[in-house]
C-alpha cells in the first residue's frame, strides 16, 4: 500500500512543484506573509550598515555586498510566501529602506548626484524592465505568428 511522506523532505518538494495551471505562485501569493517577512531583511541590512561608517553610506561600493544580500533576502522571502519577485509591494518596501538610509546622499555629497537611480535602476528596474520586455516579446511573437499563419 502507498505510504505518503516517508521522509519530511517530501513536504517542501511537493510544495515547490507548480500546479498544472502554472498559477501556483500568483494564486497563492500571501501578501500578509510577505509584509511580515520583508522587515526581517530590512533589520538584517540595518545591522550590517551599522558596521559601515556613516560617511561611507553614499559610496555604494563600500556596502554593495550587504545591499546585494538584502535584495537577495527580499527575493527569497517573497518567493517563500508564493509571490513573484519583484512585485510592487516588495519594491515599495525596498524603496522605503533605500530612502531611510540614502536620503541624505542626494544633495549633500557631490559625487553621488542621484543615488536612487544609481542603486535602484540596476537592482530593481532592470529585472522589471526585463519582465516587461519578455512579456512584450511573447505578445509580439504570438502576433507575428498569427500573421504568418
Ligand atoms: C499568510 O501569512 C500570514 C502571516 O504569516 C498567516 O497568518 C496566514 O495564515 C497566511 N495565509 C495563508 C492563506 O497562507
Ligand atoms: C568608494 O569606496 C571604494 C572602495 O572602498 C573606494 O575605492 C572609492 O575611492 C570610494 N569612492 C569615493 C567617491 O569615495
Ligand atoms: C541568495 O541567497 C540564497 C540563500 O542564502 C542563496 O542560496 C543564493 O545563492 C543567493 N543568490 C544570490 C544571487 O546571491
Ligand atoms: C540625514 O540628515 C539629517 C540631518 O542632518 C539627520 O538627522 C539624519 O539622521 C540623516 N539620516 C541619515 C539616514 O543619515
Short mmCIF file of N, CA and C in Angstrom, two decimals, residues 9 21 25 29-30 40 68 100 115 122 143:
data_model
loop_
_atom_site.label_atom_id
_atom_site.label_comp_id
_atom_site.label_asym_id
_atom_site.label_seq_id
_atom_site.Cartn_x
_atom_site.Cartn_y
_atom_site.Cartn_z
N UNK A 9 11.40 15.41 4.12
CA UNK A 9 11.90 16.14 2.95
C UNK A 9 10.89 16.17 1.83
N UNK A 21 -1.96 24.32 -13.86
CA UNK A 21 -2.35 25.59 -14.45
C UNK A 21 -1.20 26.58 -14.53
N UNK A 25 2.15 30.34 -8.05
CA UNK A 25 2.67 31.45 -7.29
C UNK A 25 1.68 32.60 -7.24
N UNK A 29 -0.10 33.86 -3.62
CA UNK A 29 0.77 34.90 -3.08
C UNK A 29 0.17 35.44 -1.79
N UNK A 30 0.90 35.27 -0.69
CA UNK A 30 0.41 35.70 0.63
C UNK A 30 1.06 37.05 0.96
N UNK A 40 12.29 41.66 8.20
CA UNK A 40 13.45 40.93 8.70
C UNK A 40 14.66 41.23 7.83
N UNK A 68 23.38 43.68 -1.84
CA UNK A 68 23.01 42.51 -2.64
C UNK A 68 22.38 41.45 -1.75
N UNK A 100 15.38 55.46 3.72
CA UNK A 100 15.79 55.54 5.12
C UNK A 100 17.31 55.68 5.25
N UNK A 115 21.36 59.09 -6.10
CA UNK A 115 21.52 57.72 -5.59
C UNK A 115 20.35 56.79 -5.91
N UNK A 122 19.92 49.51 -11.45
CA UNK A 122 20.50 48.19 -11.73
C UNK A 122 19.84 47.06 -10.95
N UNK A 143 1.74 37.49 -31.99
CA UNK A 143 1.06 38.28 -33.03
C UNK A 143 1.66 37.95 -34.39
#
